Coordinates of C-alpha atoms in Angstrom, one line a residue:
X220 CA -4.6 83.8 -21.0
X221 CA -4.0 80.7 -19.2
X222 CA -1.3 80.6 -16.6
X223 CA 0.3 77.9 -18.6
X224 CA 2.0 78.3 -22.0
X225 CA 1.9 75.8 -24.9
X226 CA 4.9 74.3 -26.7
X227 CA 4.0 76.1 -29.8
X228 CA 4.1 79.4 -28.1
X229 CA 7.5 78.6 -26.7
X230 CA 8.7 77.2 -30.0
X231 CA 7.7 80.1 -32.2
X232 CA 9.4 82.6 -30.0
X233 CA 12.5 80.5 -29.9
X234 CA 13.1 81.8 -33.4
X235 CA 14.6 84.8 -31.6
X236 CA 17.8 82.9 -30.7
X237 CA 18.3 81.6 -34.2
X238 CA 16.9 78.0 -33.6
X239 CA 15.2 76.4 -36.5
X240 CA 11.7 75.2 -35.6
X241 CA 9.9 72.3 -37.1
X242 CA 6.2 71.6 -36.4
X243 CA 4.8 68.2 -36.9
X244 CA 1.2 67.3 -36.0
X245 CA 1.0 69.8 -33.3
X246 CA 4.3 69.1 -31.6
X247 CA 7.1 71.6 -32.0
X248 CA 10.7 70.7 -31.7
X249 CA 14.0 72.3 -32.3
X250 CA 16.4 71.4 -35.0
X251 CA 19.8 72.8 -34.4
X252 CA 20.9 72.4 -38.0
X253 CA 18.5 74.2 -40.3
X254 CA 18.5 73.2 -43.9
X255 CA 19.8 76.6 -45.0
X256 CA 21.3 78.7 -42.3
X257 CA 22.2 81.4 -44.7
X258 CA 18.4 81.7 -45.5
X259 CA 16.8 81.2 -42.1
X260 CA 19.4 83.1 -40.4
X261 CA 19.1 86.2 -42.6
X262 CA 18.1 88.4 -39.6
X263 CA 18.7 91.6 -41.3
X264 CA 15.7 91.1 -43.6
X265 CA 13.4 91.4 -40.7
X266 CA 14.7 95.0 -40.0
X267 CA 14.9 96.2 -43.5
X268 CA 12.7 99.3 -43.7
X269 CA 13.6 99.7 -47.4
X270 CA 11.2 96.8 -48.3
X271 CA 8.0 98.3 -49.6
X272 CA 4.5 97.5 -48.5
X273 CA 3.7 96.5 -52.1
X274 CA 6.6 94.0 -52.0
X275 CA 5.1 92.3 -48.9
X276 CA 1.6 92.2 -50.5
X277 CA 2.8 90.9 -53.8
X278 CA 4.7 87.9 -52.3
X279 CA 2.0 87.2 -49.8
X280 CA -0.6 86.8 -52.6
X281 CA 1.8 84.5 -54.5
X282 CA 2.3 82.3 -51.4
X283 CA -1.4 82.1 -50.7
X284 CA -2.0 80.9 -54.2
X285 CA 0.6 78.2 -53.9
X286 CA -0.8 77.0 -50.6
X287 CA -4.2 76.4 -52.2
X288 CA -2.6 73.4 -53.8
X289 CA -0.7 72.1 -50.9
X290 CA -2.3 68.8 -49.5
X291 CA -3.8 69.0 -46.1
X292 CA -5.3 65.5 -45.9
X293 CA -4.1 65.3 -42.3
X294 CA -5.7 68.6 -41.3
X295 CA -8.7 69.3 -39.0
X296 CA -10.5 66.3 -37.4
X297 CA -8.8 63.9 -39.8
X298 CA -5.7 64.9 -37.8
X299 CA -7.4 63.8 -34.6
X300 CA -8.6 60.4 -36.0
X301 CA -5.0 59.7 -37.2
X302 CA -3.5 60.7 -33.9
X303 CA -5.9 58.6 -31.8
X304 CA -6.2 55.5 -34.0
X305 CA -3.2 55.2 -36.3
X306 CA -0.2 53.3 -35.1
X307 CA 1.9 54.4 -38.2
X308 CA 3.6 57.7 -38.0
X309 CA 3.0 60.3 -40.7
X310 CA 5.6 60.5 -43.7
X311 CA 7.4 63.8 -43.9
X312 CA 5.7 66.5 -46.0
X313 CA 7.1 66.6 -49.4
X314 CA 8.3 70.0 -50.8
X315 CA 6.8 69.7 -54.2
X316 CA 6.6 72.2 -57.0
X317 CA 7.2 75.6 -55.2
X318 CA 5.8 78.1 -57.5
X319 CA 3.3 76.5 -59.8
X320 CA 0.6 79.2 -60.4
X321 CA -1.0 79.2 -63.9
X322 CA 1.2 80.8 -66.6
X323 CA -1.0 83.9 -66.6
X324 CA 0.2 84.6 -63.0
X325 CA 3.9 84.0 -63.9
X326 CA 4.3 86.9 -66.3
X327 CA 6.4 88.9 -63.8
X328 CA 8.2 86.2 -62.1
X329 CA 11.9 85.8 -62.4
X330 CA 13.8 82.5 -62.9
X331 CA 13.8 81.2 -59.4
X332 CA 16.7 78.9 -60.2
X333 CA 19.0 81.4 -61.8
X334 CA 18.1 84.9 -60.6
X335 CA 19.0 85.9 -57.0
X336 CA 17.5 88.6 -54.8
X337 CA 19.5 91.3 -53.1
X338 CA 20.7 88.8 -50.5
X339 CA 21.9 86.3 -53.2
X340 CA 19.1 83.8 -52.5
X341 CA 17.0 82.4 -55.4
X342 CA 13.2 82.1 -55.2
X343 CA 13.4 78.3 -55.1
X344 CA 15.8 78.4 -52.2
X345 CA 13.5 80.8 -50.2
X346 CA 10.5 78.6 -51.0
X347 CA 12.3 75.3 -49.9
X348 CA 13.8 76.7 -46.8
X349 CA 10.8 78.4 -45.5
X350 CA 8.2 75.8 -46.3
X351 CA 10.4 73.1 -44.6
X352 CA 9.4 74.3 -41.2
X353 CA 5.8 75.0 -41.9
X354 CA 3.8 71.8 -41.3
X355 CA 1.1 72.6 -38.7
X356 CA -2.5 72.3 -39.8
X357 CA -5.6 73.9 -38.5
X358 CA -6.3 70.8 -36.4
X359 CA -3.2 71.1 -34.6
X360 CA -3.7 74.9 -34.3
X361 CA -7.1 74.1 -32.3
X362 CA -5.1 72.1 -29.9
X363 CA -2.3 74.6 -29.5
X364 CA -4.6 77.6 -29.0
X365 CA -6.6 75.6 -26.5
X366 CA -3.5 74.7 -24.6
X367 CA -2.3 78.2 -24.5
X368 CA -5.4 80.2 -23.6
X369 CA -7.4 77.6 -21.5
X370 CA -7.0 78.5 -17.8
X371 CA -10.3 78.6 -16.0
X372 CA -8.9 78.7 -12.5
X373 CA -9.4 82.4 -12.3
X374 CA -12.9 82.4 -13.7
X375 CA -15.0 81.5 -10.5
X376 CA -13.5 84.5 -8.6
X377 CA -14.2 86.9 -11.4
X378 CA -17.8 85.7 -11.7
X379 CA -18.1 86.0 -7.9
X380 CA -17.5 89.7 -8.2
X381 CA -20.1 90.2 -10.9
X382 CA -22.8 87.6 -10.3
X383 CA -24.3 85.0 -12.7
X384 CA -25.8 87.4 -15.2
X385 CA -23.1 90.1 -15.6
X386 CA -20.5 87.3 -15.4
X387 CA -22.0 85.4 -18.3
X388 CA -22.4 88.5 -20.2
X389 CA -18.9 89.7 -19.7
X390 CA -17.2 86.5 -20.6
X391 CA -19.5 86.2 -23.8
X392 CA -18.6 89.8 -24.8
X393 CA -14.9 89.4 -24.2
X394 CA -14.9 86.0 -26.0
X395 CA -16.6 87.7 -28.9
X396 CA -14.2 90.5 -28.9
X397 CA -11.2 88.2 -28.6
X398 CA -12.5 86.2 -31.6
X399 CA -12.9 89.4 -33.6
X400 CA -9.4 90.6 -32.8
X401 CA -7.9 87.2 -33.6
X402 CA -9.4 87.3 -37.0
X403 CA -8.0 90.8 -37.5
X404 CA -4.5 89.4 -36.9
X405 CA -5.2 86.6 -39.2
X406 CA -6.3 88.9 -42.0
X407 CA -3.1 91.0 -41.7
X408 CA -0.8 88.0 -41.4
X409 CA -2.2 86.3 -44.5
X410 CA -1.8 89.7 -46.3
X411 CA 1.8 90.3 -45.4
X412 CA 3.5 86.9 -44.8
X413 CA 5.1 84.9 -47.7
X414 CA 7.9 82.5 -48.2
X415 CA 9.9 85.3 -49.5
X416 CA 9.4 87.5 -46.6
X417 CA 8.2 85.2 -43.8
X418 CA 6.8 86.6 -40.6
X419 CA 7.8 85.2 -37.2
X420 CA 6.0 87.0 -34.5
X421 CA 3.9 90.0 -33.4
X422 CA 6.8 92.4 -33.7
X423 CA 7.3 91.6 -37.4
X424 CA 3.6 92.3 -38.1
X425 CA 3.9 95.7 -36.3
X426 CA 7.2 96.5 -38.2
X427 CA 5.6 95.9 -41.6
X428 CA 2.6 98.1 -40.9
X429 CA 4.0 101.0 -38.8
X430 CA 7.7 100.6 -38.9
X431 CA 10.6 100.0 -36.5
X432 CA 9.2 102.1 -33.5
X433 CA 6.1 99.7 -33.4
X434 CA 8.3 96.6 -33.5
X435 CA 10.3 97.8 -30.5
X436 CA 7.1 98.8 -28.6
X437 CA 5.5 95.4 -29.2
X438 CA 8.6 93.4 -28.3
X439 CA 9.3 95.4 -25.1
X440 CA 5.8 95.0 -24.0
X441 CA 5.7 91.4 -24.8
X442 CA 8.8 90.9 -22.7
X443 CA 7.3 92.9 -19.7
X444 CA 4.2 90.7 -20.0
X445 CA 6.2 87.5 -19.7
X446 CA 8.1 88.9 -16.7
X447 CA 4.9 89.7 -14.9
X448 CA 3.5 86.3 -15.8
X449 CA 6.5 84.9 -13.9
X450 CA 5.8 87.0 -10.9
X451 CA 2.1 85.9 -10.9
X452 CA 3.2 82.2 -11.0
X453 CA 5.6 82.8 -8.1
X454 CA 2.8 84.2 -6.1
X455 CA 0.2 81.3 -6.8
X456 CA 2.8 78.6 -6.5
X457 CA 4.2 80.2 -3.3
X458 CA 0.7 80.1 -1.9
X459 CA 0.3 76.4 -2.9
X460 CA 3.6 75.3 -1.5
X461 CA 3.0 77.0 1.8
X462 CA -0.6 75.6 1.9
X463 CA 0.8 72.2 1.4
X464 CA 3.3 72.5 4.2
X465 CA 0.6 73.4 6.7
X466 CA -0.8 69.9 6.6
X467 CA -4.3 68.4 7.4
X468 CA -3.9 69.1 11.1
X469 CA -2.7 72.7 10.6
X470 CA 0.5 72.0 12.5
X471 CA 3.1 72.2 9.9
X472 CA 4.3 75.7 8.7
X473 CA 6.4 77.2 5.9
X474 CA 6.7 80.8 5.7
X475 CA 5.0 82.2 2.5
X476 CA 8.0 84.3 1.4
X477 CA 10.3 81.3 2.0
X478 CA 8.0 79.3 -0.3
X479 CA 8.3 82.0 -3.0
X480 CA 12.1 81.9 -2.7
X481 CA 12.0 78.1 -3.1
X482 CA 10.1 78.4 -6.4
X483 CA 12.3 81.3 -7.5
X484 CA 15.5 79.1 -6.9
X485 CA 14.1 76.2 -8.8
X486 CA 13.2 78.5 -11.6
X487 CA 16.6 80.2 -12.2
X488 CA 18.5 76.9 -11.8
X489 CA 16.4 75.1 -14.5
X490 CA 16.2 78.4 -16.4
X491 CA 19.8 78.0 -17.4
X492 CA 18.4 75.6 -20.1
X493 CA 18.5 77.8 -23.3
X494 CA 16.9 75.3 -25.6
X495 CA 13.3 74.3 -25.1
X496 CA 12.8 71.1 -26.9
X497 CA 12.2 68.8 -23.9
X498 CA 10.1 71.4 -22.1
X499 CA 7.8 71.5 -25.2
X500 CA 6.5 68.0 -24.5
X501 CA 6.1 68.7 -20.7
X502 CA 4.1 71.9 -21.5
X503 CA 1.5 69.9 -23.6
X504 CA 1.2 67.4 -20.8
X505 CA 0.8 70.3 -18.3
X506 CA -2.4 71.6 -19.7
X507 CA -4.2 68.3 -19.3
X508 CA -2.9 68.2 -15.7
X509 CA -4.5 71.6 -15.3
X510 CA -7.9 70.3 -16.6
X511 CA -7.8 67.5 -14.1
X512 CA -7.4 70.1 -11.3
X513 CA -10.4 72.1 -12.7
X514 CA -12.6 69.0 -12.9
X515 CA -11.6 67.9 -9.4
X516 CA -12.2 71.5 -7.9
X517 CA -15.8 71.6 -9.5
X518 CA -16.5 68.3 -7.7
X519 CA -14.9 68.9 -4.4
X520 CA -16.3 72.3 -3.7
X521 CA -19.8 70.9 -3.6
X522 CA -18.7 68.4 -1.0
X523 CA -16.8 70.8 1.4
X524 CA -17.3 74.2 2.8
X525 CA -15.3 77.2 1.5
X526 CA -11.8 78.2 2.7
X527 CA -13.2 80.9 5.0
X528 CA -9.6 81.8 6.3
X529 CA -8.2 82.3 2.8
X530 CA -11.1 84.5 1.8
X531 CA -10.8 86.5 4.9
X532 CA -7.1 87.0 4.6
X533 CA -7.1 88.1 1.0
X534 CA -10.5 89.7 0.5
X535 CA -11.7 90.6 4.0
X536 CA -14.8 88.4 3.6
X537 CA -16.4 87.6 7.0
X538 CA -17.5 84.1 7.6
X539 CA -21.2 83.4 7.1
X540 CA -23.7 81.6 4.8
X541 CA -22.9 81.2 1.2
X542 CA -24.5 83.8 -0.9
X543 CA -24.8 84.0 -4.7
X544 CA -26.2 86.7 -6.9
X545 CA -27.9 86.8 -10.2
X546 CA -26.9 90.5 -10.7
X547 CA -24.0 92.6 -9.3
X548 CA -23.4 91.5 -5.7
X549 CA -24.0 94.2 -3.2
X550 CA -20.6 93.7 -1.6
X551 CA -18.8 94.2 -4.9
X552 CA -17.2 97.6 -5.3
X553 CA -16.2 99.4 -8.5
X554 CA -12.7 98.2 -8.1
X555 CA -13.8 94.6 -7.7
X556 CA -15.9 94.8 -10.9
X557 CA -13.1 96.2 -12.9
X558 CA -10.6 93.7 -11.5
X559 CA -13.0 91.0 -12.4
X560 CA -13.2 92.4 -16.0
X561 CA -9.4 92.4 -16.2
X562 CA -9.3 88.8 -15.1
X563 CA -11.7 88.0 -18.0
X564 CA -9.2 89.9 -20.3
X565 CA -6.4 87.7 -18.8
X566 CA -8.4 84.6 -19.5
X567 CA -8.7 85.3 -23.3
X568 CA -5.3 86.8 -23.7
X569 CA -3.8 84.4 -26.2
X570 CA -3.5 86.9 -29.1
X571 CA 0.0 87.7 -28.0
X572 CA 1.4 84.8 -29.8
X573 CA -1.2 84.0 -32.7
X574 CA 1.3 85.3 -35.2
X575 CA 3.8 82.8 -34.0
X576 CA 1.3 80.0 -34.5
X577 CA 0.4 81.1 -38.0
X578 CA 4.1 81.3 -38.8
X579 CA 4.2 77.5 -38.3
X580 CA 1.3 76.6 -40.5
X581 CA 1.4 74.8 -43.8
X582 CA -1.5 77.0 -44.9
X583 CA -1.9 80.1 -42.7
X584 CA -5.1 80.9 -44.4
X585 CA -6.8 78.0 -42.6
X586 CA -6.0 79.4 -39.2
X587 CA -9.5 80.7 -38.7
X588 CA -10.9 77.2 -38.6
X589 CA -8.9 75.9 -35.7
X590 CA -9.2 79.3 -33.9
X591 CA -13.0 79.6 -33.9
X592 CA -13.4 76.1 -32.7
X593 CA -10.9 76.7 -30.0
X594 CA -12.5 79.9 -28.9
X595 CA -16.0 78.1 -28.6
X596 CA -14.5 75.3 -26.7
X597 CA -12.6 77.7 -24.3
X598 CA -15.8 79.9 -23.8
X599 CA -17.9 76.9 -22.8
X600 CA -15.2 75.6 -20.3
X601 CA -15.0 79.0 -18.8
X602 CA -18.8 79.4 -18.2
X603 CA -19.2 75.9 -16.8
X604 CA -16.3 75.9 -14.5
X605 CA -17.0 79.4 -13.3
X606 CA -20.7 79.0 -12.7
X607 CA -20.2 75.5 -10.9
X608 CA -17.6 76.8 -8.5
X609 CA -19.4 80.1 -7.8
X610 CA -22.6 78.3 -7.1
X611 CA -20.9 76.3 -4.3
X612 CA -18.7 79.0 -2.7
X613 CA -20.4 82.3 -3.5
X614 CA -18.7 85.2 -2.0
X615 CA -16.0 83.1 -0.6
X616 CA -14.7 81.9 -4.1
X617 CA -10.9 82.1 -4.1
X618 CA -8.5 82.9 -6.8
X619 CA -7.1 80.4 -7.9
X620 CA -10.1 78.3 -7.4
X621 CA -8.4 75.1 -6.2
X622 CA -6.9 77.0 -3.3
X623 CA -10.4 77.7 -2.1
X624 CA -10.6 74.1 -1.1
X625 CA -10.5 74.1 2.8
X626 CA -7.8 72.2 5.0
X627 CA -10.5 69.7 5.8
X628 CA -10.2 68.4 2.2
X629 CA -6.4 68.4 2.6
X630 CA -5.8 65.6 0.1
X631 CA -7.7 67.4 -2.7
X632 CA -6.2 70.7 -1.8
X633 CA -2.7 69.1 -1.9
X634 CA -3.5 67.4 -5.2
X635 CA -4.3 70.6 -6.9
X636 CA -1.4 72.5 -5.3
X637 CA 1.0 69.5 -6.3
X638 CA -0.1 69.4 -9.8
X639 CA -0.1 73.2 -10.3
X640 CA 3.4 73.6 -8.7
X641 CA 4.7 71.2 -11.4
X642 CA 2.9 72.8 -14.2
X643 CA 3.6 76.2 -12.8
X644 CA 7.4 75.6 -12.9
X645 CA 7.2 74.5 -16.5
X646 CA 5.0 77.6 -17.4
X647 CA 7.3 79.9 -15.6
X648 CA 10.5 78.4 -17.3
X649 CA 8.9 79.0 -20.7
X650 CA 7.7 82.5 -19.9
X651 CA 11.1 83.4 -18.4
X652 CA 13.0 81.8 -21.3
X653 CA 11.0 83.7 -23.9
X654 CA 11.1 86.9 -21.9
X655 CA 14.8 87.0 -21.5
X656 CA 15.3 86.1 -25.3
X657 CA 13.1 89.0 -26.4
X658 CA 14.8 91.3 -23.9
X659 CA 18.2 90.2 -25.1
X660 CA 17.5 90.7 -28.9
X661 CA 15.4 93.9 -28.6
X662 CA 17.6 95.7 -26.1
X663 CA 21.0 94.1 -25.7
X664 CA 21.4 92.9 -29.3
X665 CA 19.6 95.7 -31.3
X666 CA 20.4 98.7 -29.1
X667 CA 23.7 97.9 -27.4
X668 CA 24.9 95.7 -30.2
X669 CA 25.8 92.6 -28.2
X670 CA 26.6 89.6 -30.3
X671 CA 24.2 86.8 -31.0
X672 CA 22.7 84.9 -28.1
X673 CA 24.3 81.7 -29.5
X674 CA 27.8 83.2 -29.5
X675 CA 30.1 82.6 -26.6
X676 CA 29.6 86.1 -25.1
X677 CA 25.9 85.7 -25.6
X678 CA 25.9 82.4 -23.6
X679 CA 27.8 84.1 -20.8
X680 CA 25.4 87.0 -20.7
X681 CA 22.6 84.5 -20.5
X682 CA 24.0 82.8 -17.4
X683 CA 24.0 86.2 -15.6
X684 CA 20.5 87.3 -17.0
X685 CA 18.6 84.3 -15.8
X686 CA 19.2 84.7 -12.0
X687 CA 18.7 88.4 -12.3
X688 CA 15.5 88.0 -14.1
X689 CA 14.0 85.6 -11.6
X690 CA 15.2 87.6 -8.6
X691 CA 13.5 90.7 -10.0
X692 CA 10.3 88.7 -10.6
X693 CA 10.4 87.5 -7.0
X694 CA 10.8 91.0 -5.7
X695 CA 7.5 92.0 -7.6
X696 CA 5.9 88.8 -6.4
X697 CA 6.9 89.3 -2.7
X698 CA 6.1 93.0 -2.7
X699 CA 2.5 92.4 -4.1
X700 CA 1.2 88.9 -2.8
X701 CA -2.2 89.6 -4.3
X702 CA -2.8 87.2 -7.2
X703 CA -6.1 88.6 -8.3
X704 CA -5.0 92.2 -8.4
X705 CA -1.7 91.3 -9.9
X706 CA -3.4 89.3 -12.6
X707 CA -5.7 92.3 -13.3
X708 CA -2.7 94.7 -13.7
X709 CA -1.1 92.2 -16.2
X710 CA -4.4 91.9 -18.1
X711 CA -4.9 95.7 -18.2
X712 CA -1.2 96.8 -18.9
X713 CA -0.2 94.1 -21.3
X714 CA -2.7 91.4 -22.4
X715 CA -5.5 93.8 -23.2
X716 CA -3.2 95.7 -25.6
X717 CA -2.2 92.6 -27.6
X718 CA -5.7 91.2 -27.7
X719 CA -7.9 94.3 -28.0
X720 CA -6.0 97.5 -28.7
X721 CA -3.2 96.6 -31.2
X722 CA -5.1 94.3 -33.7
X723 CA -7.7 97.0 -34.8
X724 CA -5.0 99.7 -35.0
X725 CA -2.8 97.4 -37.0
X726 CA -5.7 96.4 -39.3
X727 CA -6.4 100.1 -39.9
X728 CA -2.9 100.7 -40.8
X729 CA -2.9 97.7 -43.1
X730 CA -6.1 98.8 -44.8
X731 CA -5.0 102.2 -45.4
X732 CA -1.8 101.3 -47.1
X733 CA -3.4 98.3 -49.0
X734 CA -6.5 100.3 -50.2
X735 CA -4.4 103.3 -51.2
X736 CA -2.7 101.3 -54.0
X737 CA -4.0 102.3 -57.4
X738 CA -4.6 99.9 -60.4
X739 CA -2.4 102.1 -62.6
X740 CA 0.6 101.9 -60.1
X741 CA 3.2 99.6 -61.1
X742 CA 5.2 97.1 -58.9
X743 CA 8.3 95.5 -60.3
X744 CA 8.9 92.1 -58.4
X745 CA 12.4 91.8 -59.8
X746 CA 13.6 95.0 -58.3
X747 CA 11.0 95.1 -55.4
X748 CA 10.3 98.8 -56.4
X749 CA 6.8 100.3 -56.5
X750 CA 6.0 103.2 -58.6
X751 CA 3.5 105.4 -56.6
X752 CA 1.5 108.2 -58.1
X753 CA 1.3 110.1 -54.8
X754 CA 2.3 110.0 -51.2
X755 CA 1.6 111.7 -47.9
X756 CA -1.7 112.6 -46.2
X757 CA -3.6 112.5 -49.6
X758 CA -2.7 108.9 -50.0
X759 CA -3.6 108.0 -46.4
X760 CA -7.1 109.7 -46.7
X761 CA -7.8 107.8 -49.9
X762 CA -6.8 104.5 -48.2
X763 CA -8.9 105.2 -45.1
X764 CA -12.0 106.2 -47.1
X765 CA -12.2 102.9 -49.0
X766 CA -13.3 101.1 -45.8
X767 CA -14.5 104.3 -43.9
X768 CA -17.1 102.6 -41.7
X769 CA -14.9 99.6 -40.7
X770 CA -11.9 101.7 -40.2
X771 CA -13.7 104.2 -38.0
X772 CA -15.3 101.4 -35.9
X773 CA -11.8 99.8 -35.4
X774 CA -10.3 103.1 -34.3
X775 CA -13.1 103.6 -31.8
X776 CA -12.7 99.9 -30.7
X777 CA -8.9 100.5 -30.2
X778 CA -9.5 103.6 -28.2
X779 CA -12.2 102.1 -26.1
X780 CA -9.7 99.2 -25.3
X781 CA -7.1 101.6 -24.4
X782 CA -9.4 103.3 -22.1
X783 CA -10.4 100.2 -20.4
X784 CA -6.7 99.5 -20.0
X785 CA -6.3 102.8 -18.2
X786 CA -9.2 102.0 -16.0
X787 CA -7.9 98.5 -15.3
X788 CA -4.6 99.7 -14.2
X789 CA -6.1 102.4 -11.9
X790 CA -8.4 99.8 -10.4
X791 CA -5.7 97.1 -9.9
X792 CA -3.3 99.5 -8.3
X793 CA -6.2 101.0 -6.1
X794 CA -7.2 97.5 -5.0
X795 CA -3.6 96.7 -4.1
X796 CA -3.4 99.8 -1.9
X797 CA -6.6 99.0 -0.1
X798 CA -5.6 95.4 0.5
X799 CA -2.3 96.6 2.1
X800 CA -4.3 99.1 4.1
X801 CA -6.5 96.3 5.5
X802 CA -3.6 95.0 7.4
X803 CA -4.1 91.3 6.7
X804 CA -1.5 91.4 3.9
X805 CA 1.8 93.2 3.8
X806 CA 4.7 93.2 1.4
X807 CA 7.3 90.5 1.9
X808 CA 4.8 88.8 4.3
X809 CA 5.3 85.5 5.9
X810 CA 1.6 84.9 6.2
X811 CA 0.1 82.9 3.5
X812 CA -2.5 84.7 1.5
X813 CA -4.2 81.4 0.9
X814 CA -4.6 80.6 4.5

């Protein structure tokens, strides 16, 4: 997962505070007056455990059939041609006929204009309200996934711990696994999402497959991941700010922990902004600034020597000739190898928010097109940037890579730090904003029954939560000033679950319930009731056996990912302990880990 977050990710999660989201040509904005607040704001529907699995599946099939007839003339690369060369803005998407399946498929439908569901909302009203905000195409999804995941500044260090061969293999394997898991989420989403029962996020998907406990688990872990992402950004940008303050002559000085405090204060002051419309534009600019830094780093590292001082401080690497390895480097320990693997997990960890992206699509079935192209593009960028920087700096490769530029190239070092300080603030604001919203809705709203976040009480609570959230993130960052080990911990504890553990387990649960349905079982779309012939373990076994080989493979895959997560957590914590034992780094240190 990139250390930046896209406007799409931010926007989709902003559903949590009740704001209506509109996506147009890959840019997500916030409309504070949704077309039908009674429909979009029907939050209880997302917590109703009485809605049967058959109900979700029936309406999902209906929605997919309708979407086949929705125009996507501006999708894919046609979108890019129009974006680059057209001077005329696109007309708004027309909400044409809402349920126009052939008559044979309408035998069980109710009169959408006269019959209301249990919430008093007609089928036509549901259709119009939900499709109004779904305008993203697969072309824009390619862009948004790329902006979210792409973050190659950690890749060179990971490859330096593995060597050329294992590094290339590992990033290839994890790239393939990330693609497989993303397609699993896509399959479940298109099988359960509909305009009658729209999905918004990962928690909704978990709820429909396994129930409320799964929703709570996913939402809490997602909030924890965003919190730790803020801590990682405080460390990296504290390093950058302190490095800029040293100057080319090495005379200036800014205490590292003071630099972290500066970043924290900026964060919780700007973090009082609850709406994210303006930040969405900045976040899309931020990723391109990040790419400029990556290209600059690849060029500069071949013109200047490594940052020996930073490498010695953080990794205890003694100064000497640059050495690269085609296989595992002799100096790389087991902990180093596992931490490198977890950094690879971190690099591909975008699945946390794939469901939010699909929830904004005009035709969610087309998600796979933009997703696969984005994965290939990201994979190529990772290998090129990682190999180029490692070939120049060898065992002295630093994380993040641009801070491995020595003080003798101060202007380039400062360019990288300055750009990443700006983009880091944007990313941290977005992570913090989403994390606080998830925490408020999952814990304070659902468990302690505090009012909606948009209420007067909710706004007052927000004012107090923001500084508390940032101060706690700073405490973690100051206590563990080790960006590689901290990133490894986040990758193992959080990102790996969303990208590699949860998707196969969710797909198994989906398959079991979907394949257990018998042709003779009846479902009444008017009442939403399903007449099942059996229940319990017998039904589960029948559903599991239908795709026995694939279900078994996915169970093994999920258990393997869970084991890797445990190994990654052990390795990152062990490496943290060893780094502190070395004496060069201490908690709440004034010395800059980046030299």
